[in-house]
CSV table of N, CA, C and O in Angstrom, one decimal:
chain,number,residue,atom,x,y,z
A,15,UNK,N,18.3,-1.7,-1.2
A,15,UNK,CA,18.0,-3.1,-1.3
A,15,UNK,C,17.8,-3.7,0.1
A,15,UNK,O,18.6,-3.4,1.0
A,16,UNK,N,16.9,-4.6,0.2
A,16,UNK,CA,16.6,-5.3,1.5
A,16,UNK,C,17.9,-6.0,1.9
A,16,UNK,O,18.6,-6.6,1.1
A,17,UNK,N,18.2,-5.9,3.2
A,17,UNK,CA,19.5,-6.5,3.7
A,17,UNK,C,19.4,-8.0,3.6
A,17,UNK,O,20.5,-8.6,3.3
A,18,UNK,N,18.3,-8.6,3.8
A,18,UNK,CA,18.2,-10.1,3.6
A,18,UNK,C,18.4,-10.5,2.2
A,18,UNK,O,19.1,-11.5,1.9
A,19,UNK,N,17.9,-9.8,1.3
A,19,UNK,CA,18.1,-10.0,-0.2
A,19,UNK,C,19.6,-9.8,-0.5
A,19,UNK,O,20.1,-10.7,-1.2
A,20,UNK,N,20.2,-8.8,0.0
A,20,UNK,CA,21.6,-8.5,-0.3
A,20,UNK,C,22.4,-9.7,0.3
A,20,UNK,O,23.4,-10.1,-0.4
A,21,UNK,N,22.1,-10.2,1.5
A,21,UNK,CA,22.9,-11.3,2.1
A,21,UNK,C,22.8,-12.5,1.2
A,21,UNK,O,23.7,-13.2,1.0
A,22,UNK,N,21.6,-12.8,0.7
A,22,UNK,CA,21.4,-14.0,-0.2
A,22,UNK,C,22.2,-13.9,-1.5
A,22,UNK,O,22.8,-14.8,-1.9
A,23,UNK,N,22.2,-12.7,-2.1
A,23,UNK,CA,22.9,-12.5,-3.3
A,23,UNK,C,24.4,-12.6,-3.0
A,23,UNK,O,25.1,-13.2,-3.8
A,24,UNK,N,24.9,-12.1,-1.9
A,24,UNK,CA,26.3,-12.2,-1.6
A,24,UNK,C,26.7,-13.7,-1.4
A,24,UNK,O,27.8,-14.1,-1.8
A,25,UNK,N,25.8,-14.4,-0.7
A,25,UNK,CA,26.1,-15.8,-0.5
A,25,UNK,C,26.2,-16.6,-1.8
A,25,UNK,O,27.1,-17.4,-2.0
A,26,UNK,N,25.3,-16.3,-2.8
A,26,UNK,CA,25.3,-17.0,-4.1
A,26,UNK,C,26.6,-16.6,-4.8
A,26,UNK,O,27.2,-17.4,-5.5
A,27,UNK,N,27.0,-15.3,-4.8
A,27,UNK,CA,28.2,-14.9,-5.5
A,27,UNK,C,29.4,-15.6,-4.9
A,27,UNK,O,30.3,-16.0,-5.6
A,28,UNK,N,29.4,-15.7,-3.5
A,28,UNK,CA,30.5,-16.3,-2.9
A,28,UNK,C,30.6,-17.8,-3.3
A,28,UNK,O,31.7,-18.3,-3.5
A,29,UNK,N,29.5,-18.5,-3.4
A,29,UNK,CA,29.5,-19.9,-3.8
A,29,UNK,C,30.0,-20.0,-5.3
A,29,UNK,O,30.7,-21.0,-5.6
A,30,UNK,N,29.7,-19.0,-6.1
A,30,UNK,CA,30.2,-19.1,-7.5
A,30,UNK,C,31.7,-19.0,-7.6
A,30,UNK,O,32.3,-19.5,-8.5
A,31,UNK,N,32.3,-18.3,-6.6
A,31,UNK,CA,33.8,-18.1,-6.6
A,31,UNK,C,34.5,-19.3,-6.1
A,31,UNK,O,35.7,-19.4,-6.2
A,32,UNK,N,33.8,-20.3,-5.5
A,32,UNK,CA,34.4,-21.5,-4.9
A,32,UNK,C,34.4,-22.7,-5.9
A,32,UNK,O,34.3,-23.8,-5.5
A,33,UNK,N,34.6,-22.4,-7.2
A,33,UNK,CA,34.5,-23.5,-8.2
A,33,UNK,C,35.6,-24.5,-8.0
A,33,UNK,O,35.4,-25.6,-8.4
A,34,UNK,N,36.7,-24.1,-7.5
A,34,UNK,CA,37.9,-25.1,-7.4
A,34,UNK,C,37.8,-25.9,-6.2
A,34,UNK,O,38.6,-26.8,-6.0
A,35,UNK,N,36.9,-25.7,-5.3
A,35,UNK,CA,36.8,-26.5,-4.1
A,35,UNK,C,36.0,-27.8,-4.4
A,35,UNK,O,35.3,-27.9,-5.3
A,36,UNK,N,36.3,-28.8,-3.5
A,36,UNK,CA,35.6,-30.1,-3.7
A,36,UNK,C,34.0,-29.9,-3.7
A,36,UNK,O,33.6,-29.0,-3.0
A,37,UNK,N,33.3,-30.7,-4.4
A,37,UNK,CA,31.9,-30.6,-4.4
A,37,UNK,C,31.3,-30.8,-3.1
A,37,UNK,O,31.6,-31.7,-2.4
A,38,UNK,N,30.4,-29.9,-2.7
A,38,UNK,CA,29.7,-29.9,-1.4
A,38,UNK,C,28.3,-30.4,-1.6
A,38,UNK,O,27.5,-29.8,-2.4
A,39,UNK,N,27.9,-31.5,-1.0
A,39,UNK,CA,26.6,-32.1,-1.2
A,39,UNK,C,25.5,-31.2,-0.7
A,39,UNK,O,24.3,-31.3,-1.2
A,40,UNK,N,25.7,-30.3,0.2
A,40,UNK,CA,24.7,-29.4,0.7
A,40,UNK,C,24.4,-28.2,-0.2
A,40,UNK,O,23.4,-27.6,-0.1
A,41,UNK,N,25.4,-27.9,-1.1
A,41,UNK,CA,25.3,-26.7,-1.9
A,41,UNK,C,24.0,-26.6,-2.8
A,41,UNK,O,23.4,-25.6,-2.8
A,42,UNK,N,23.6,-27.7,-3.5
A,42,UNK,CA,22.4,-27.6,-4.3
A,42,UNK,C,21.2,-27.2,-3.5
A,42,UNK,O,20.4,-26.4,-4.0
A,43,UNK,N,21.0,-27.7,-2.3
A,43,UNK,CA,19.9,-27.4,-1.5
A,43,UNK,C,19.9,-26.0,-1.1
A,43,UNK,O,18.9,-25.3,-1.0
A,44,UNK,N,21.1,-25.5,-0.7
A,44,UNK,CA,21.3,-24.1,-0.3
A,44,UNK,C,20.9,-23.2,-1.4
A,44,UNK,O,20.2,-22.2,-1.2
A,45,UNK,N,21.4,-23.5,-2.6
A,45,UNK,CA,21.1,-22.6,-3.8
A,45,UNK,C,19.6,-22.6,-4.1
A,45,UNK,O,19.0,-21.6,-4.3
A,46,UNK,N,19.0,-23.8,-4.0
A,46,UNK,CA,17.6,-23.9,-4.3
A,46,UNK,C,16.8,-23.1,-3.3
A,46,UNK,O,15.9,-22.3,-3.7
A,47,UNK,N,17.1,-23.2,-2.0
A,47,UNK,CA,16.4,-22.5,-1.0
A,47,UNK,C,16.6,-21.0,-1.2
A,47,UNK,O,15.6,-20.2,-1.0
A,48,UNK,N,17.8,-20.6,-1.5
A,48,UNK,CA,18.1,-19.1,-1.7
A,48,UNK,C,17.3,-18.6,-2.9
A,48,UNK,O,16.8,-17.5,-2.8
A,49,UNK,N,17.3,-19.3,-4.0
A,49,UNK,CA,16.6,-18.9,-5.2
A,49,UNK,C,15.0,-18.8,-4.9
A,49,UNK,O,14.4,-17.9,-5.4
A,50,UNK,N,14.5,-19.8,-4.1
A,50,UNK,CA,13.1,-19.7,-3.8
A,50,UNK,C,12.8,-18.5,-3.0
A,50,UNK,O,11.8,-17.8,-3.2
A,51,UNK,N,13.6,-18.2,-2.0
A,51,UNK,CA,13.4,-17.0,-1.1
A,51,UNK,C,13.5,-15.7,-2.0
A,51,UNK,O,12.8,-14.8,-1.8
A,52,UNK,N,14.5,-15.7,-2.9
A,52,UNK,CA,14.7,-14.5,-3.7
A,52,UNK,C,13.5,-14.3,-4.6
A,52,UNK,O,13.0,-13.2,-4.7
A,53,UNK,N,13.0,-15.3,-5.2
A,53,UNK,CA,11.8,-15.2,-6.1
A,53,UNK,C,10.6,-14.8,-5.3
A,53,UNK,O,9.8,-14.0,-5.7
A,54,UNK,N,10.5,-15.3,-4.1
A,54,UNK,CA,9.4,-14.9,-3.2
A,54,UNK,C,9.4,-13.5,-2.9
A,54,UNK,O,8.4,-12.8,-2.9
A,55,UNK,N,10.6,-13.0,-2.5
A,55,UNK,CA,10.7,-11.5,-2.2
A,55,UNK,C,10.5,-10.7,-3.4
A,55,UNK,O,9.9,-9.6,-3.4
A,56,UNK,N,11.1,-11.1,-4.6
A,56,UNK,CA,11.0,-10.2,-5.7
A,56,UNK,C,9.6,-10.2,-6.4
A,56,UNK,O,9.2,-9.2,-7.0
A,57,UNK,N,8.8,-11.3,-6.2
A,57,UNK,CA,7.5,-11.4,-6.8
A,57,UNK,C,6.4,-11.0,-5.9
A,57,UNK,O,5.2,-10.9,-6.3
A,58,UNK,N,6.7,-10.7,-4.6
A,58,UNK,CA,5.7,-10.5,-3.6
A,58,UNK,C,4.8,-9.3,-4.0
A,58,UNK,O,3.6,-9.4,-3.9
A,59,UNK,N,5.4,-8.2,-4.4
A,59,UNK,CA,4.6,-7.0,-4.7
A,59,UNK,C,3.7,-7.3,-5.9
A,59,UNK,O,2.5,-6.9,-5.9
A,60,UNK,N,4.3,-7.9,-6.9
A,60,UNK,CA,3.5,-8.2,-8.1
A,60,UNK,C,2.3,-9.1,-7.8
A,60,UNK,O,1.2,-8.9,-8.2
A,61,UNK,N,2.6,-10.2,-7.1
A,61,UNK,CA,1.5,-11.2,-6.8
A,61,UNK,C,0.5,-10.7,-5.8
A,61,UNK,O,-0.7,-11.1,-5.8
A,62,UNK,N,0.9,-9.8,-4.9
A,62,UNK,CA,0.0,-9.2,-3.9
A,62,UNK,C,-1.1,-8.4,-4.6
A,62,UNK,O,-2.2,-8.3,-4.1
A,63,UNK,N,-0.8,-7.8,-5.8
A,63,UNK,CA,-1.8,-7.0,-6.5
A,63,UNK,C,-2.7,-7.8,-7.4
A,63,UNK,O,-3.6,-7.3,-8.0
A,64,UNK,N,-2.3,-9.1,-7.6
A,64,UNK,CA,-3.1,-9.9,-8.5
A,64,UNK,C,-4.3,-10.5,-7.8
A,64,UNK,O,-4.2,-10.9,-6.6
A,65,UNK,N,-5.4,-10.7,-8.4
A,65,UNK,CA,-6.6,-11.3,-7.8
A,65,UNK,C,-6.3,-12.8,-7.6
A,65,UNK,O,-5.6,-13.5,-8.3
A,66,UNK,N,-6.9,-13.4,-6.5
A,66,UNK,CA,-6.8,-14.8,-6.3
A,66,UNK,C,-7.6,-15.6,-7.3
A,66,UNK,O,-8.7,-15.2,-7.7
A,67,UNK,N,-7.0,-16.7,-7.8
A,67,UNK,CA,-7.6,-17.5,-8.8
A,67,UNK,C,-8.7,-18.4,-8.1
A,67,UNK,O,-9.8,-18.6,-8.7
A,68,UNK,N,-8.4,-18.9,-7.0
A,68,UNK,CA,-9.3,-19.8,-6.2
A,68,UNK,C,-9.7,-19.1,-4.9
A,68,UNK,O,-9.0,-18.4,-4.3
A,69,UNK,N,-10.9,-19.5,-4.5
A,69,UNK,CA,-11.4,-18.9,-3.2
A,69,UNK,C,-11.6,-20.1,-2.2
A,69,UNK,O,-11.5,-21.3,-2.6
A,70,UNK,N,-11.9,-19.8,-1.0
A,70,UNK,CA,-12.1,-20.8,0.0
A,70,UNK,C,-13.3,-21.7,-0.4
A,70,UNK,O,-13.4,-22.9,-0.2
A,71,UNK,N,-14.3,-21.1,-1.1
A,71,UNK,CA,-15.5,-21.8,-1.6
A,71,UNK,C,-15.1,-22.9,-2.6
A,71,UNK,O,-15.9,-23.9,-2.8
A,72,UNK,N,-14.0,-22.8,-3.3
A,72,UNK,CA,-13.6,-23.8,-4.3
A,72,UNK,C,-13.0,-25.0,-3.7
A,72,UNK,O,-12.8,-26.0,-4.4
A,73,UNK,N,-12.7,-25.0,-2.4
A,73,UNK,CA,-12.1,-26.2,-1.7
A,73,UNK,C,-13.1,-27.3,-1.7
A,73,UNK,O,-14.2,-27.2,-1.4
A,74,UNK,N,-12.5,-28.5,-1.9
A,74,UNK,CA,-13.3,-29.7,-1.8
A,74,UNK,C,-13.2,-30.3,-0.4
A,74,UNK,O,-14.1,-30.8,0.2
A,75,UNK,N,-12.0,-30.2,0.2
A,75,UNK,CA,-11.7,-30.7,1.5
A,75,UNK,C,-11.1,-29.5,2.3
A,75,UNK,O,-10.2,-28.9,1.8
A,76,UNK,N,-11.6,-29.3,3.5
A,76,UNK,CA,-11.0,-28.2,4.3
A,76,UNK,C,-10.3,-28.9,5.5
A,76,UNK,O,-10.9,-29.6,6.3
A,77,UNK,N,-9.0,-28.6,5.7
A,77,UNK,CA,-8.2,-29.1,6.8
A,77,UNK,C,-8.3,-28.1,7.9
A,77,UNK,O,-8.2,-26.9,7.7
A,78,UNK,N,-8.3,-28.6,9.1
A,78,UNK,CA,-8.3,-27.7,10.3
A,78,UNK,C,-7.1,-27.7,11.0
A,78,UNK,O,-6.3,-28.5,11.1
């Protein structure tokens, strides 16, 4: 398992064990960011093999 992925999973498990501690306002953002990174890593291989739905020609406005 990827070391970065393992670190994120351990961080989430550790936060689950801190249920008796006062609520931390930063925690929801940390969890959201970790879950986004986890899904990005886990879906990368699947999405890399899928064809693109849109191409550059489909753009109406091109930013530089």
